[in-house]
mmCIF file of C-alpha atoms in Angstrom:
data_model
loop_
_atom_site.group_PDB
_atom_site.id
_atom_site.type_symbol
_atom_site.label_atom_id
_atom_site.label_comp_id
_atom_site.label_asym_id
_atom_site.label_seq_id
_atom_site.Cartn_x
_atom_site.Cartn_y
_atom_site.Cartn_z
ATOM 1 C CA GLY P 282 32.513 -2.834 -13.268
ATOM 2 C CA GLU P 283 31.867 -6.171 -11.404
ATOM 3 C CA ASN P 284 32.420 -4.533 -8.070
ATOM 4 C CA MET P 285 30.276 -1.708 -8.904
ATOM 5 C CA ARG P 286 27.484 -3.791 -10.224
ATOM 6 C CA TYR P 287 27.509 -5.777 -7.044
ATOM 7 C CA MET P 288 27.299 -2.861 -4.850
ATOM 8 C CA LYS P 289 24.483 -1.388 -6.912
ATOM 9 C CA ASN P 290 22.626 -4.815 -6.518
ATOM 10 C CA LEU P 291 23.197 -4.868 -2.766
ATOM 11 C CA GLY P 292 22.023 -1.227 -2.467
ATOM 12 C CA MET P 293 18.779 -2.280 -4.234
ATOM 13 C CA PHE P 294 18.377 -5.226 -1.966
ATOM 14 C CA PHE P 295 18.597 -2.994 1.055
ATOM 15 C CA CYS P 296 16.201 -0.693 -0.277
ATOM 16 C CA THR P 297 13.720 -3.432 -0.859
ATOM 17 C CA ILE P 298 13.956 -4.585 2.667
ATOM 18 C CA ILE P 299 13.622 -0.963 4.135
ATOM 19 C CA LEU P 300 10.549 -0.692 1.722
ATOM 20 C CA VAL P 301 8.922 -4.036 3.235
ATOM 21 C CA PHE P 302 9.538 -2.521 6.789
ATOM 22 C CA MET P 303 8.102 0.867 5.852
ATOM 23 C CA LEU P 304 4.955 -0.774 4.345
ATOM 24 C CA GLY P 305 4.738 -2.816 7.300
ATOM 25 C CA GLY P 306 4.498 0.234 9.627
ATOM 26 C CA VAL P 307 2.701 2.787 7.649
ATOM 27 C CA THR P 308 -0.142 2.629 10.017
ATOM 28 C CA GLU P 309 0.529 3.666 13.600
ATOM 29 C CA ALA P 310 -1.106 2.029 16.520
ATOM 30 C CA ALA P 311 -4.502 3.690 16.864
ATOM 31 C CA THR P 312 -7.369 3.707 19.307
ATOM 32 C CA TYR P 313 -11.071 3.777 18.510
ATOM 33 C CA THR P 314 -13.810 4.710 20.777
ATOM 34 C CA PHE P 315 -17.478 3.455 20.557
ATOM 35 C CA GLN P 316 -20.447 4.585 22.783
ATOM 36 C CA PRO P 317 -24.124 3.697 22.458
ATOM 37 C CA THR P 318 -27.185 5.892 22.253
ATOM 38 C CA PRO P 319 -28.114 6.646 24.770
ATOM 39 C CA ALA P 320 -24.619 6.403 26.556
ATOM 40 C CA ASP P 321 -26.056 5.031 29.666
ATOM 41 C CA LEU P 322 -28.235 2.320 28.037
ATOM 42 C CA TYR P 323 -31.345 3.570 29.490
ATOM 43 C CA ASP P 324 -29.510 3.195 32.980
ATOM 44 C CA LEU P 325 -29.559 -0.600 32.251
ATOM 45 C CA ASP P 326 -33.216 -0.981 33.641
ATOM 46 C CA HIS P 327 -33.572 -4.326 35.359
ATOM 47 C CA TYR P 328 -36.994 -5.057 33.308
ATOM 48 C CA CYS P 329 -34.814 -5.172 30.126
ATOM 49 C CA TYR P 330 -31.748 -6.574 28.364
ATOM 50 C CA TYR P 331 -30.161 -4.794 25.638
ATOM 51 C CA THR P 332 -28.065 -5.430 22.478
ATOM 52 C CA TRP P 333 -25.661 -2.875 21.139
ATOM 53 C CA GLY P 334 -24.666 -3.559 17.493
ATOM 54 C CA ILE P 335 -21.550 -1.791 15.998
ATOM 55 C CA ASP P 336 -20.937 -1.590 12.381
ATOM 56 C CA TRP P 337 -17.216 -1.107 11.965
ATOM 57 C CA ASP P 338 -14.383 -2.293 9.350
ATOM 58 C CA ILE P 339 -11.050 -2.701 10.941
ATOM 59 C CA PRO P 340 -8.724 -0.594 8.851
ATOM 60 C CA ALA P 341 -6.460 -2.609 6.193
ATOM 61 C CA GLY P 342 -3.310 -3.770 7.682
ATOM 62 C CA GLU P 343 -4.438 -3.461 11.139
ATOM 63 C CA ILE P 344 -5.181 -5.894 14.112
ATOM 64 C CA ILE P 345 -6.763 -5.668 17.278
ATOM 65 C CA VAL P 346 -4.356 -5.779 20.154
ATOM 66 C CA SER P 347 -6.361 -4.662 23.033
ATOM 67 C CA ALA P 348 -10.006 -3.840 24.010
ATOM 68 C CA SER P 349 -11.700 -2.655 27.170
ATOM 69 C CA LEU P 350 -15.138 -2.000 28.413
ATOM 70 C CA PHE P 351 -15.787 1.288 30.349
ATOM 71 C CA PHE P 352 -18.686 1.816 32.898
ATOM 72 C CA ASP P 353 -18.738 5.649 34.160
ATOM 73 C CA ASP P 354 -20.081 6.001 37.662
ATOM 74 C CA ILE P 355 -22.107 2.883 37.715
ATOM 75 C CA ARG P 356 -24.051 1.972 40.783
ATOM 76 C CA ASN P 357 -26.949 -0.130 42.041
ATOM 77 C CA TRP P 358 -30.040 1.774 42.546
ATOM 78 C CA ASN P 359 -30.383 0.361 46.108
ATOM 79 C CA LYS P 360 -28.747 -2.239 48.440
ATOM 80 C CA LYS P 361 -30.464 -5.350 47.036
ATOM 81 C CA SER P 362 -28.368 -8.326 45.500
ATOM 82 C CA ASN P 363 -27.949 -7.829 41.839
ATOM 83 C CA ASP P 364 -26.377 -9.386 38.724
ATOM 84 C CA LEU P 365 -24.996 -7.914 35.614
ATOM 85 C CA TRP P 366 -24.043 -10.078 32.519
ATOM 86 C CA VAL P 367 -22.166 -8.762 29.556
ATOM 87 C CA HIS P 368 -21.645 -10.847 26.351
ATOM 88 C CA LEU P 369 -19.539 -10.314 23.201
ATOM 89 C CA LEU P 370 -21.872 -11.030 20.238
ATOM 90 C CA ASP P 371 -20.724 -12.160 16.723
ATOM 91 C CA SER P 372 -23.631 -9.851 15.208
ATOM 92 C CA ALA P 373 -26.321 -7.509 16.385
ATOM 93 C CA ASN P 374 -28.574 -5.068 14.864
ATOM 94 C CA THR P 375 -26.754 -1.752 14.495
ATOM 95 C CA GLY P 376 -27.590 0.505 17.369
ATOM 96 C CA VAL P 377 -29.273 -0.126 20.759
ATOM 97 C CA THR P 378 -32.217 -2.766 21.098
ATOM 98 C CA GLU P 379 -34.113 -2.717 24.102
ATOM 99 C CA CYS P 380 -36.092 -6.012 25.163
ATOM 100 C CA GLY P 381 -38.276 -6.700 28.038
ATOM 101 C CA ASP P 382 -37.856 -9.609 30.492
ATOM 102 C CA GLY P 383 -39.783 -8.536 33.335
ATOM 103 C CA GLU P 384 -36.652 -8.614 35.537
ATOM 104 C CA GLY P 385 -36.267 -12.332 34.683
ATOM 105 C CA GLY P 386 -33.559 -13.974 36.729
ATOM 106 C CA GLY P 387 -30.621 -15.523 34.668
ATOM 107 C CA ASP P 388 -28.625 -14.588 31.759
ATOM 108 C CA ASN P 389 -30.783 -13.821 28.729
ATOM 109 C CA PHE P 390 -27.609 -14.184 26.508
ATOM 110 C CA SER P 391 -26.680 -17.531 27.875
ATOM 111 C CA GLY P 392 -25.038 -19.716 24.890
ATOM 112 C CA GLN P 393 -24.759 -16.326 22.618
ATOM 113 C CA GLY P 394 -21.250 -15.180 21.732
ATOM 114 C CA ILE P 395 -18.807 -15.456 24.682
ATOM 115 C CA LEU P 396 -19.594 -14.232 28.186
ATOM 116 C CA LEU P 397 -17.014 -11.313 29.156
ATOM 117 C CA HIS P 398 -18.111 -11.086 32.540
ATOM 118 C CA HIS P 399 -20.853 -11.512 35.299
ATOM 119 C CA TRP P 400 -20.735 -8.683 38.097
ATOM 120 C CA GLN P 401 -22.658 -9.541 41.347
ATOM 121 C CA ASN P 402 -23.756 -7.357 44.001
ATOM 122 C CA LEU P 403 -22.247 -4.123 42.884
ATOM 123 C CA PRO P 404 -22.672 -1.428 45.514
ATOM 124 C CA ALA P 405 -25.118 1.591 45.767
ATOM 125 C CA SER P 406 -22.076 3.992 45.812
ATOM 126 C CA THR P 407 -20.748 5.046 42.480
ATOM 127 C CA GLN P 408 -17.591 3.608 40.911
ATOM 128 C CA ASP P 409 -15.737 3.462 37.658
ATOM 129 C CA ILE P 410 -15.280 -0.143 36.161
ATOM 130 C CA THR P 411 -12.950 -0.993 33.241
ATOM 131 C CA TYR P 412 -13.202 -4.414 32.041
ATOM 132 C CA ASP P 413 -10.039 -5.615 29.904
ATOM 133 C CA PHE P 414 -10.445 -8.308 27.204
ATOM 134 C CA ASP P 415 -7.996 -11.156 27.582
ATOM 135 C CA PRO P 416 -6.176 -12.692 24.743
ATOM 136 C CA PHE P 417 -8.980 -15.095 24.005
ATOM 137 C CA GLU P 418 -11.486 -12.473 23.893
ATOM 138 C CA ILE P 419 -9.258 -10.077 21.703
ATOM 139 C CA ALA P 420 -8.786 -12.965 19.186
ATOM 140 C CA THR P 421 -12.565 -13.503 19.288
ATOM 141 C CA LEU P 422 -13.156 -9.926 18.604
ATOM 142 C CA ASN P 423 -10.954 -9.973 15.698
ATOM 143 C CA THR P 424 -12.849 -12.801 14.233
ATOM 144 C CA TYR P 425 -16.154 -11.270 14.938
ATOM 145 C CA VAL P 426 -15.224 -7.951 13.159
ATOM 146 C CA THR P 427 -14.291 -9.496 9.995
ATOM 147 C CA ASP P 428 -17.558 -8.910 8.287
ATOM 148 C CA GLY P 429 -17.920 -5.427 9.450
ATOM 149 C CA ASN P 430 -20.460 -6.107 12.343
ATOM 150 C CA PHE P 431 -20.335 -7.215 16.090
ATOM 151 C CA GLY P 432 -22.093 -6.502 19.269
ATOM 152 C CA LEU P 433 -22.214 -6.304 22.990
ATOM 153 C CA GLY P 434 -25.144 -7.945 25.150
ATOM 154 C CA PHE P 435 -26.242 -6.573 28.457
ATOM 155 C CA ASP P 436 -28.556 -8.231 30.945
ATOM 156 C CA PRO P 437 -28.956 -6.306 34.117
ATOM 157 C CA ASP P 438 -31.117 -8.136 36.856
ATOM 158 C CA CYS P 439 -31.099 -4.663 38.967
ATOM 159 C CA HIS P 440 -31.356 -1.296 38.019
ATOM 160 C CA TYR P 441 -27.775 0.195 37.339
ATOM 161 C CA CYS P 442 -27.555 3.973 37.230
ATOM 162 C CA ASN P 443 -24.493 5.188 35.174
ATOM 163 C CA ASP P 444 -23.094 8.120 33.369
ATOM 164 C CA GLY P 445 -22.090 6.275 30.189
ATOM 165 C CA ILE P 446 -20.589 3.146 28.797
ATOM 166 C CA THR P 447 -17.608 3.235 26.338
ATOM 167 C CA LEU P 448 -15.771 0.494 24.388
ATOM 168 C CA ASN P 449 -12.426 1.193 23.426
ATOM 169 C CA ILE P 450 -10.398 -0.788 20.817
ATOM 170 C CA GLU P 451 -6.717 -0.466 20.153
ATOM 171 C CA THR P 452 -5.194 -1.743 17.028
ATOM 172 C CA ALA P 453 -1.581 -2.007 15.710
ATOM 173 C CA PRO P 454 -0.107 -2.797 12.266
ATOM 174 C CA VAL P 455 -0.099 -6.448 11.205
ATOM 175 C CA PRO P 456 3.409 -7.698 11.946
ATOM 176 C CA ILE P 457 5.682 -8.421 9.076
ATOM 177 C CA PRO P 458 5.818 -12.228 8.592
ATOM 178 C CA THR P 459 8.894 -13.753 9.958
ATOM 179 C CA THR P 460 9.480 -15.508 6.822
ATOM 180 C CA ILE P 461 10.222 -12.427 4.849
ATOM 181 C CA LEU P 462 12.847 -11.351 7.473
ATOM 182 C CA LEU P 463 14.166 -14.816 7.403
ATOM 183 C CA LEU P 464 14.299 -14.586 3.506
ATOM 184 C CA GLY P 465 16.117 -11.305 3.592
ATOM 185 C CA SER P 466 18.696 -12.539 5.864
ATOM 186 C CA GLY P 467 19.185 -15.401 3.672
ATOM 187 C CA LEU P 468 19.577 -13.233 0.581
ATOM 188 C CA LEU P 469 21.964 -10.858 2.412
ATOM 189 C CA GLY P 470 24.152 -13.777 3.513
ATOM 190 C CA PHE P 471 24.137 -15.237 0.029
ATOM 191 C CA GLY P 472 25.140 -11.880 -1.327
ATOM 192 C CA LEU P 473 28.046 -11.484 1.001
ATOM 193 C CA LEU P 474 29.130 -15.105 0.492
ATOM 194 C CA SER P 475 29.092 -14.471 -3.304
ATOM 195 C CA ARG P 476 31.105 -11.491 -2.870
ATOM 196 C CA ARG P 477 33.679 -13.171 -0.775
ATOM 197 C CA LYS P 478 34.117 -15.787 -3.302
ATOM 198 C CA ARG P 479 34.574 -13.145 -5.977
ATOM 199 C CA VAL P 480 37.403 -11.388 -3.986
ATOM 200 C CA ASN P 481 39.091 -14.632 -3.220
ATOM 201 C CA THR P 482 39.326 -15.745 -6.732
#
């Protein structure tokens, strides 16, 4: 009777631990793809700067683990010197907003959000560019999305023809807290110790 009750309790304990693991891993890693309208941001005209606001709620139990910004066949319209600034913004009006700056020099988003990258003197020949967010930028993005809205700011000081801009975000299940695993190990150790004591008495 005592031995059976102990084995039953131990079995329930293991089932509880397995359930915790299952609940922590129900959601598989996923990739979410976003593209502005128009996809080429009006070919990033040098007389304008743009905000692209995205409304998105990260699914419950997930955290962003990587993100990348992809430019398809981007090219400068001629061989002149050129600049392209891209910022990650805490918030922005949903969709694409185009603002005129008369090809003003400098970064219109200076001091807003965080600067992801400043490209200089891109060639007139087409190329694909992928910008991968670093750990700090990923952590910042996780913070920005908590209210369901974030954005990107683009300021081209030249005209960049392109065939589309895409933001890819990869998420993964939130890790099981180490404390739960430590607690489980401690309970298991305590159970085995109790069992040993009963056997020895």
